[in-house]
Coordinates of C-alpha atoms in Angstrom, one line a residue:
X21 CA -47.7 -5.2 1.3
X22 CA -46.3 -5.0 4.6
X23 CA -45.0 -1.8 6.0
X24 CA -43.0 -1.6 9.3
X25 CA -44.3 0.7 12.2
X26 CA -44.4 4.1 11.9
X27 CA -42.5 5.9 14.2
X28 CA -42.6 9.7 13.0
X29 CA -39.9 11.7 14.1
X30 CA -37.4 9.2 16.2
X31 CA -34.6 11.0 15.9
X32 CA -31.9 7.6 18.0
X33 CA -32.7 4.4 16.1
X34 CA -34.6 2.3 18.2
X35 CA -34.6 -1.3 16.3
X36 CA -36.8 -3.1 18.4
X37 CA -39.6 -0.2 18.3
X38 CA -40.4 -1.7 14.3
X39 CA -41.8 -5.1 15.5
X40 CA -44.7 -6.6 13.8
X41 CA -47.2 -9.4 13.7
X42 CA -49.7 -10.0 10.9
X43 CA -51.9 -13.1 10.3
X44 CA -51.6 -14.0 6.6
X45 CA -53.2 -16.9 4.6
X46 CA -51.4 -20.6 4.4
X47 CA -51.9 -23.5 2.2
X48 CA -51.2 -26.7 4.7
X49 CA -49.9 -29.0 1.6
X50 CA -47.8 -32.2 1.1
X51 CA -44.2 -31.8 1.4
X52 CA -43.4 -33.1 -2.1
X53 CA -46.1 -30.7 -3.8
X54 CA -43.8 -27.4 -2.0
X55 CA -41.9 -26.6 -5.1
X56 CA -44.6 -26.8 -7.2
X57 CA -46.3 -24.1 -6.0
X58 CA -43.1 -21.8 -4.9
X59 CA -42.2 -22.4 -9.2
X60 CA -45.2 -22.5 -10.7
X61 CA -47.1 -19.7 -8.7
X62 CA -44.7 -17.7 -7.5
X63 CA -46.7 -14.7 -7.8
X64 CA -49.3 -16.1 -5.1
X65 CA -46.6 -17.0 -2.5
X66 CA -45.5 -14.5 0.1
X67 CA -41.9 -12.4 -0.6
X68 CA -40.9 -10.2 2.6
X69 CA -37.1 -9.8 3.0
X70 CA -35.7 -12.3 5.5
X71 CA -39.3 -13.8 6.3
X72 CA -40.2 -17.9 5.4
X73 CA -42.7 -18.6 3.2
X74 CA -42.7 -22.2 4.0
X75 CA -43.0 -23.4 7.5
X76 CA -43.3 -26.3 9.4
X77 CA -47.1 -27.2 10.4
X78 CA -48.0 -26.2 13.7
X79 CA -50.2 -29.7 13.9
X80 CA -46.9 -32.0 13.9
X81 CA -47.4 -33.4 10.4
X82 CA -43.9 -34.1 9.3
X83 CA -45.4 -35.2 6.0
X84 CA -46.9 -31.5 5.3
X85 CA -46.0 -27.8 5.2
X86 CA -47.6 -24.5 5.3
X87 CA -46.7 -22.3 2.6
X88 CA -47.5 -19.1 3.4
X89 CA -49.6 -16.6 0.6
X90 CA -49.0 -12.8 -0.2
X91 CA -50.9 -10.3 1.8
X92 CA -52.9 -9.8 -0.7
X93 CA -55.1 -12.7 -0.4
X94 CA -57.0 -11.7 2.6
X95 CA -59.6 -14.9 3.0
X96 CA -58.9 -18.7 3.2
X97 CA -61.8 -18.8 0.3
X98 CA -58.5 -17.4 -1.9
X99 CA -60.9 -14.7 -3.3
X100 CA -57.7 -12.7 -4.8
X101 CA -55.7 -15.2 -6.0
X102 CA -54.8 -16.9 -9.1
X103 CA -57.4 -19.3 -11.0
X104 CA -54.4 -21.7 -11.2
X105 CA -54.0 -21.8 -7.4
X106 CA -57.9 -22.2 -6.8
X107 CA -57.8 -25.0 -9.3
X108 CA -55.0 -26.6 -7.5
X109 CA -56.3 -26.2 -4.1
X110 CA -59.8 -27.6 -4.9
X111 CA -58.3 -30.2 -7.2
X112 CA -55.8 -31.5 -4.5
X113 CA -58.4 -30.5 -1.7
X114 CA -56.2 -28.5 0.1
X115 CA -56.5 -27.2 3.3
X116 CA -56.2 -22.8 3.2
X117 CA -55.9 -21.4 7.2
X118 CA -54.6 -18.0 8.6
X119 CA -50.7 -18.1 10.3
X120 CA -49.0 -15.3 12.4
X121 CA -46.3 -14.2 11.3
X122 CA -43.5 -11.6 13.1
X123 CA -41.3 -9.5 11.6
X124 CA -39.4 -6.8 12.8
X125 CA -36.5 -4.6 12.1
X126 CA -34.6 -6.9 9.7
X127 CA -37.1 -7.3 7.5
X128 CA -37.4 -4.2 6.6
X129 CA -35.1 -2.0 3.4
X130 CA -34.1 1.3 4.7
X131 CA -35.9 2.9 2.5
X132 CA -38.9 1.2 4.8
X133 CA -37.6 2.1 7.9
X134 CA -36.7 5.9 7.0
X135 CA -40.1 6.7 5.7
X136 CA -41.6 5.2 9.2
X137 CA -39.2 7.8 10.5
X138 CA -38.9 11.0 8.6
X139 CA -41.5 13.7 8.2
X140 CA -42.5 12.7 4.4
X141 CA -43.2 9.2 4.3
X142 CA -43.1 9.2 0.4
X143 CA -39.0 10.0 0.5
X144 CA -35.9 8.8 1.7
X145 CA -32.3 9.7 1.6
X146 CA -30.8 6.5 1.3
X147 CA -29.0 7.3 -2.5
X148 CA -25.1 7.0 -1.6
X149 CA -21.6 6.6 -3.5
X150 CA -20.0 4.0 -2.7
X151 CA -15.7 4.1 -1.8
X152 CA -14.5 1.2 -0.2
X153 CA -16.4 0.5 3.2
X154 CA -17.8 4.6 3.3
X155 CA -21.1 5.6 2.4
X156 CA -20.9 8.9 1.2
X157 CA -24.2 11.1 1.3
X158 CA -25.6 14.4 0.1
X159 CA -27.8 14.9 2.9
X160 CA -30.6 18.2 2.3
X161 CA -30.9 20.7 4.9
X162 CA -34.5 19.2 6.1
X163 CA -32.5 15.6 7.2
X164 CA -29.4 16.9 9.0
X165 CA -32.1 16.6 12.5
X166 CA -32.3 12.9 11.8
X167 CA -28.7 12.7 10.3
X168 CA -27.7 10.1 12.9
X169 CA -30.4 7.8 12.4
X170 CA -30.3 8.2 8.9
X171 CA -26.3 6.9 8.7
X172 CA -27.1 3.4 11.5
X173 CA -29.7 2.9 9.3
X174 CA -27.5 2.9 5.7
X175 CA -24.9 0.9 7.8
X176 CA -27.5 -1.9 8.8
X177 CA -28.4 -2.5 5.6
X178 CA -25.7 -2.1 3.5
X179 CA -23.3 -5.7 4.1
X180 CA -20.0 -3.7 2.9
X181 CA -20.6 -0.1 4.5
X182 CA -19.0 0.4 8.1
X183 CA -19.1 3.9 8.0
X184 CA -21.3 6.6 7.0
X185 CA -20.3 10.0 5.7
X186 CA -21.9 13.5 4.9
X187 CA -20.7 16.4 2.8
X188 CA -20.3 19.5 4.3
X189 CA -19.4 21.8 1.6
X190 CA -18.2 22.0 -2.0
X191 CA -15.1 20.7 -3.5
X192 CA -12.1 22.4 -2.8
X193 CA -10.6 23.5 -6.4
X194 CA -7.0 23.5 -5.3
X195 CA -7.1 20.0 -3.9
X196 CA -10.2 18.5 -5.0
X197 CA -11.4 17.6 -1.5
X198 CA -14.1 19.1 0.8
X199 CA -14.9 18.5 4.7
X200 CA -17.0 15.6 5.7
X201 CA -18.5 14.5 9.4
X202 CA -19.1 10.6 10.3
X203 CA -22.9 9.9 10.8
X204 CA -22.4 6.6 11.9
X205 CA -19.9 3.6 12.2
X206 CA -15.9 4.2 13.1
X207 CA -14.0 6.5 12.0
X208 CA -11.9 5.2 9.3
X209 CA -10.7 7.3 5.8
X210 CA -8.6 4.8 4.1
X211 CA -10.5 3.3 1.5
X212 CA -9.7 0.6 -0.9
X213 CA -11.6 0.5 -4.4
X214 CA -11.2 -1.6 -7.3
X215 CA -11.9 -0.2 -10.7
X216 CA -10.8 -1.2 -14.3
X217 CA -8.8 -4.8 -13.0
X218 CA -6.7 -2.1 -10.8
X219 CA -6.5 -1.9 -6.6
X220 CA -6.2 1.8 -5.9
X221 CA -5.7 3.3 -1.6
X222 CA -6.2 6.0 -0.7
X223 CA -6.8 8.6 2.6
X224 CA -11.0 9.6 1.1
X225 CA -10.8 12.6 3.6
X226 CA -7.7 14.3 1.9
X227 CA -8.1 13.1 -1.7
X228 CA -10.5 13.1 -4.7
X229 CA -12.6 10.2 -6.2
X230 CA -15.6 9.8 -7.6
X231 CA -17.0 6.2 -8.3
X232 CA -19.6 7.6 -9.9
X233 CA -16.7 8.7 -13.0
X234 CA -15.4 4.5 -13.2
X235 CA -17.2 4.5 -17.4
X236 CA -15.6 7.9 -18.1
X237 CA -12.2 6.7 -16.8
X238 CA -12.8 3.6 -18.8
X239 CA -13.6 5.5 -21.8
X240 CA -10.9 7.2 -22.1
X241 CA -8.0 4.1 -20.9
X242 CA -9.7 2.5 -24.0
X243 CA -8.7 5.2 -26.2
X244 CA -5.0 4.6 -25.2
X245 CA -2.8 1.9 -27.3
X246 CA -0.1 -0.3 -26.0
X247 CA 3.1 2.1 -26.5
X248 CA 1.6 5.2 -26.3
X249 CA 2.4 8.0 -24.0
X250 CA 0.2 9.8 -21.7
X251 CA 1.0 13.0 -19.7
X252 CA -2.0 13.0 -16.9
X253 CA -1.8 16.4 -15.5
X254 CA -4.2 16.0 -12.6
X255 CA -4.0 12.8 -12.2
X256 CA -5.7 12.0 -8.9
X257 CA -4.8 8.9 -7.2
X258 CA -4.7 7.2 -10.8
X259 CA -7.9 6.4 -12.1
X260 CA -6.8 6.8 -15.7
X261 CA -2.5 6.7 -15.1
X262 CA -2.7 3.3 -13.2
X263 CA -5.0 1.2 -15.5
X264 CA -3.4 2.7 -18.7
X265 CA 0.1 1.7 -17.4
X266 CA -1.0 -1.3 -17.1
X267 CA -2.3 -1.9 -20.2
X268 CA 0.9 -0.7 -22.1
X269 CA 1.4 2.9 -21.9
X270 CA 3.9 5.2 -21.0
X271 CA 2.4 7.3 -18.4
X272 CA 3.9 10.6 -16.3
X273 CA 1.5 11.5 -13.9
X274 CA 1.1 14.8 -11.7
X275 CA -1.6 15.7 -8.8
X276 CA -0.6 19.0 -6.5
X277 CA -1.9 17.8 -3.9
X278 CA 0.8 15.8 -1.7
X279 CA -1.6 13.5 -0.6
X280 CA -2.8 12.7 -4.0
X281 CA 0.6 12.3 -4.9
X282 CA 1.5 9.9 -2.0
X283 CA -1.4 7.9 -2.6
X284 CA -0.4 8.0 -6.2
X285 CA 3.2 6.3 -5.7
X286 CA 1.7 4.0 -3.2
X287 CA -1.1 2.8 -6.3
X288 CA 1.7 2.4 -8.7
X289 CA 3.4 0.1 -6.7
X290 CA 0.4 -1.6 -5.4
X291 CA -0.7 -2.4 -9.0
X292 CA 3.3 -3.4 -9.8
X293 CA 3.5 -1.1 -12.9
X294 CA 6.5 1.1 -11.3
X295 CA 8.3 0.8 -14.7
X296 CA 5.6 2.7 -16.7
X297 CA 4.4 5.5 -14.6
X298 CA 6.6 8.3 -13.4
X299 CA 4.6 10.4 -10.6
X300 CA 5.1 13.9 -9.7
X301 CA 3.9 16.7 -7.0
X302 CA 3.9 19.8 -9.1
X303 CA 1.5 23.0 -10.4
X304 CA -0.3 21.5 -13.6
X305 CA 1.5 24.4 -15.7
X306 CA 4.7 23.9 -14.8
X307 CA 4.5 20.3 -15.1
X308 CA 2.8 20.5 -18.5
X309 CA 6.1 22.6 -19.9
X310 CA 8.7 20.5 -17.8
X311 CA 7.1 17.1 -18.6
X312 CA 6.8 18.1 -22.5
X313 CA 10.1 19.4 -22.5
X314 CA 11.9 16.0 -20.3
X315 CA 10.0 14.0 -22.7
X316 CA 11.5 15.3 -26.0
X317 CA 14.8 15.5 -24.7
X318 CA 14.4 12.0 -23.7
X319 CA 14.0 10.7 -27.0
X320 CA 16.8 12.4 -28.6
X321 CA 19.1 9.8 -28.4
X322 CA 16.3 6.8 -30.1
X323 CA 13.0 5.4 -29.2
X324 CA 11.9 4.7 -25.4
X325 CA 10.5 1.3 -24.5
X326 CA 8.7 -0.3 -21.6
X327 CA 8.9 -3.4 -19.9
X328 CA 7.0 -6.3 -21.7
X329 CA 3.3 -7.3 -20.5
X330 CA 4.1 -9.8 -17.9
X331 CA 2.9 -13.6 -19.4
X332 CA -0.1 -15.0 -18.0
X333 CA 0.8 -17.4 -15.3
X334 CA -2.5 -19.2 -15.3
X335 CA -1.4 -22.5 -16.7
X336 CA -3.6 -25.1 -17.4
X337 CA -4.0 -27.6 -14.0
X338 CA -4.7 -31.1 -16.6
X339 CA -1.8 -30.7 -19.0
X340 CA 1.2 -28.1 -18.8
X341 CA 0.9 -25.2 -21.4
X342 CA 2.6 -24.9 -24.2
X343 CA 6.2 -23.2 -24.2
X344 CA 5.6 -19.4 -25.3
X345 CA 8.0 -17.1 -26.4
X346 CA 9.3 -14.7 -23.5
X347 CA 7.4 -11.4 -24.3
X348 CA 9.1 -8.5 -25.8
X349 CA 9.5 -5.0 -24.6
X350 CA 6.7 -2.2 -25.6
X351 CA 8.2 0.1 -28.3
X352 CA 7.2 3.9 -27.1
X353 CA 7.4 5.7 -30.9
X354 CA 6.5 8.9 -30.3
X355 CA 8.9 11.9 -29.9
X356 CA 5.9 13.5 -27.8
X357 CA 3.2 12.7 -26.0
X358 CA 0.2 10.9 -27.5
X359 CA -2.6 12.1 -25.0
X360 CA -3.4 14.4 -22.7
X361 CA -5.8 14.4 -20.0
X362 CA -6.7 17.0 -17.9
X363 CA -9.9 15.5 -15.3
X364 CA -9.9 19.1 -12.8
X365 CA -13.5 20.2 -14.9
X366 CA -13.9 23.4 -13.3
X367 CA -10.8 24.6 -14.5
X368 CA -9.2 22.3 -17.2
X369 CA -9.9 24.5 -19.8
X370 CA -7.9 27.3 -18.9
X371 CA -4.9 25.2 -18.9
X372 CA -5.0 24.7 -22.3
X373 CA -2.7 28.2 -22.3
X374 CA 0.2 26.0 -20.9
X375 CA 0.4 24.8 -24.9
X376 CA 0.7 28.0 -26.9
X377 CA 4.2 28.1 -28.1
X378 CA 5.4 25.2 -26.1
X379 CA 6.7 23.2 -28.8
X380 CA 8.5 26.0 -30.7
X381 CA 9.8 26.4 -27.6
X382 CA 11.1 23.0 -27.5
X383 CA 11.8 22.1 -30.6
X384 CA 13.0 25.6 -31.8
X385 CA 11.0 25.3 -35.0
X386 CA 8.0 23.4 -37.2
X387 CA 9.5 20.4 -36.6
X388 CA 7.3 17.9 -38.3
X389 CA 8.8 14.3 -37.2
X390 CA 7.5 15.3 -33.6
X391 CA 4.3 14.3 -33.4
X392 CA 1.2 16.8 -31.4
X393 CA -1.1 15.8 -28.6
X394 CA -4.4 15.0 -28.1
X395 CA -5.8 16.9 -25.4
X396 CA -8.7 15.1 -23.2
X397 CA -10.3 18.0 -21.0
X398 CA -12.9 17.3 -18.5
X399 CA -15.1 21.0 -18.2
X400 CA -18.5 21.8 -16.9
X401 CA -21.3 23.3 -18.5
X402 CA -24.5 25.5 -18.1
X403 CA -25.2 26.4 -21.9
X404 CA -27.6 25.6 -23.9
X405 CA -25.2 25.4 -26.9
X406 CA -22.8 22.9 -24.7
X407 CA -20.8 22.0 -27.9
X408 CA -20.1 26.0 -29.0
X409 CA -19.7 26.7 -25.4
X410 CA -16.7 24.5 -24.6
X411 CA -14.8 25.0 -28.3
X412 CA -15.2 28.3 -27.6
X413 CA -13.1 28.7 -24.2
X414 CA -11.3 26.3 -25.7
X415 CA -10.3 29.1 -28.2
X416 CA -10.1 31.5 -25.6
X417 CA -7.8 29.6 -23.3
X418 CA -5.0 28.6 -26.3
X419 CA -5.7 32.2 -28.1
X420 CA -7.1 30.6 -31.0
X421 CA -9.4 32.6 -33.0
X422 CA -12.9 32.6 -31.3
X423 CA -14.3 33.0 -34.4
X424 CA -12.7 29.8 -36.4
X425 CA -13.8 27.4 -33.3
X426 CA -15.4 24.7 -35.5
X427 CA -12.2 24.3 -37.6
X428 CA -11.0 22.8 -34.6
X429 CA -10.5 18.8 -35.0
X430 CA -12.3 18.6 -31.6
X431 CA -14.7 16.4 -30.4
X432 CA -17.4 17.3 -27.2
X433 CA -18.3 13.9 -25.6
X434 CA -20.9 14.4 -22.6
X435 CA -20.1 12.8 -19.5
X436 CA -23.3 13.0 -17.2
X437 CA -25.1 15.5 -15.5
X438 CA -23.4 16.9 -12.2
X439 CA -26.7 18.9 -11.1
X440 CA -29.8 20.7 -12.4
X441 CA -28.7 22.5 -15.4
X442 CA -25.2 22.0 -15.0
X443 CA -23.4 18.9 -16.9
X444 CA -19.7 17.5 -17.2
X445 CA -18.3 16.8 -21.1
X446 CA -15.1 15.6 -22.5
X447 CA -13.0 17.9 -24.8
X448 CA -10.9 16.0 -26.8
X449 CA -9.0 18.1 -29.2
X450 CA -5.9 17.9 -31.3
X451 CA -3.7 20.5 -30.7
X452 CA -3.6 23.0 -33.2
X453 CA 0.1 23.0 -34.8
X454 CA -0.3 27.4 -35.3
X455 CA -0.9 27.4 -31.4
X456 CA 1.7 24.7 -30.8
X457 CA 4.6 26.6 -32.5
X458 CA 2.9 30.5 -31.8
X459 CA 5.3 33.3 -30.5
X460 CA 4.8 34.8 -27.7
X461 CA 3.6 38.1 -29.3
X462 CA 1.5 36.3 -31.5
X463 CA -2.8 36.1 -31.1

């Protein structure tokens, strides 16, 4: 197969430097008899990215073509090809002659071009996520010398990228953003992504997302009913609160970060489902005790309900649909929240001790008609025993007995891996009623 030039060690991409001309073998055939042999011998005909395999003949035949054959077949005595084209050819006598053809800088994958350029031809950094228009890389010490070439390149060949960013430390844990620099393309942060039949916009250099996390946050919507009630305690721009919301649920929202939070608003409205998501700019402990304790009081005086699932409005162009009944509004029944989630893995786990005693300290006692949460906790891993691992700082966290861990109705759902030896799970647990309703003094 064709490879473009090497050029080891060009650090400013030079496009025109990656030219090339190779003769190749061509079958000068009958117009009609073209598709044919591009159907039924594919595998003999030449593939290069953005190079014809059928030309016009250089001889001024309108009535024929060349179609040009894979490097491969080196000799116009089509030593390497298929028996079927041989047969053809001979049968059809068939005239086989060598043809030029160019190629150059757009022909070629970045993962071509970069290992003409880098030091190891046998890799390439060209693995990115995705947000919007921005390319965001991981690059490795040994490629921060050819960093620039490395993000024109990614931009050339990627339709929908314009710009081209590298990470230049570790996520911030307060925040859940880190410093980036532009490789290549404009400056411009404000990303729009669309994920689980939801728009969400947001500023990527002062916020957290992950594209890489869109079947974990479809997981877990799915897991959510129409009428039940979420309290997302680090809820981003909205991954899980947006989609859920609009699916049904009740959701209360909370990021501390003010951008996160601004971005948040701005997603609710975006996605129209102001009516079902509340958003708010507070600590996750404090917001996991006031948004538990709103929520009970709220439903003193009956049932909440939400606006009704707006009708589809995608009526039939032939005939006019049939008259439906104007849709009702979504009964909330609980007295509490039905889910939890908590997606800050590093630390999630330790605010599980924002739930010991917080319903007796609500309700003032056992009160059985209100119903308790179930508590999705994103947490990272490095045991060997991931399962025992998690339950256990579970235990710690909530000052449940360490001991007693598997008598918790919990289950450990793995996410993916994050890095070498290091992987991202899913607690969800129910939360114990003796930890619920604990007194203070009590371990």
């Amino acid at each position: 197969m064709f490879k473009p030039q090497v050029q080891r060690g060009m650090k400013e991409l030079d496009r025109s430097a990656f030219g090339l001309t190779r003769s190749v073998v061509a079958l000068r055939v009958p117009t009609k008899s073209v598709g044919l042999i591009k159907s039924d011998l594919a595998s003999d005909v030449l593939r290069v990215h953005k190079v014809l395999n059928v030309v016009s003949d250089n001889s001024g035949n309108s009535d024929h073509k060349l179609v040009l054959l894979r490097p491969e077949i080196t000799s116009t005595s089509l030593d390497n090809a298929s028996d079927q084209l041989r047969a053809l050819v001979h049968q059809n006598g068939w005239e086989a002659l060598t043809h030029n053809v160019t190629m150059g800088y757009d022909n070629w994958t970045a993962d071509e071009i970069l290992k003409a350029v880098l030091p190891d031809p046998t890799q390439a950094p060209t693995a990115y996520e995705q947000i919007g228009h921005i390319a965001h890389m991981n690059l490795r010490d040994e490629y921060l010398e050819y960093k620039s070439i490395i993000g024109q390149v990614i931009i050339d060949k990627s339709p929908t990228v314009t710009m081209v960013v590298n990470k230049l430390d570790t996520i911030d844990n307060t925040f859940r953003n880190f410093k980036m620099e532009v490789l290549a393309g404009e400056p411009n942060f404000i990303a729009q992504v669309r994920e689980n039949d939801c728009v969400f916009k947001f500023d990527y250099s002062k916020v957290y997302w992950n594209s890489r996390l869109h079947p974990e946050h479809e997981r877990l919507i799915k897991r959510f009913n129409i009428g039940s009630s979420v309290c997302d305690v680090m809820a981003g721009v909205g991954p899980f609160a947006v989609p859920a919301a609009k699916r049904g649920s009740l959701v209360w929202a909370n990021d501390l970060n003010p951008a996160s939070y601004a971005a948040l608003a701005d997603n609710i409205g975006l996605n129209k489902v102001q009516g079902r998501v509340q958003p708010f700019n507070m600590d996750g402990r404090d917001f996991i005790r006031q948004a538990f304790a709103d929520f009970y009081a709220s439903t003193q005086s009956g049932p909440l309900s939400l606006a009704p699932i707006p009708k589809n409005t995608n009526a039939s162009r032939t005939r006019p649909a049939a008259a439906k009944p104007d849709p009702q509004p979504i009964a909330v029944a609980s007295r509490s929240f039905d889910h939890v989630v908590m997606n800050l893995p590093a630390i999630a786990i330790e605010f599980l001790d924002a739930f010991r005693g917080l319903f007796r300290r609500i309700t003032g006692s056992d009160d059985s008609s209100v119903n308790l949460p179930l508590i999705h906790a994103h947490c990272f891993t490095k045991s060997d025993e991931p399962e025992k691992d998690i339950l256990q700082r579970a235990c710690r966290a909530m000052g449940y007995p360490e001991d007693q861990y598997l008598e918790l109705d919990a289950e450990v759902y793995f996410v993916r891996q994050v890095a070498p030896n290091k992987d991202m799970y899913c607690l969800s647990l129910s939360l114990p009623r003796s930890v619920a309703y604990a007194k203070d003094d009590e371990t």
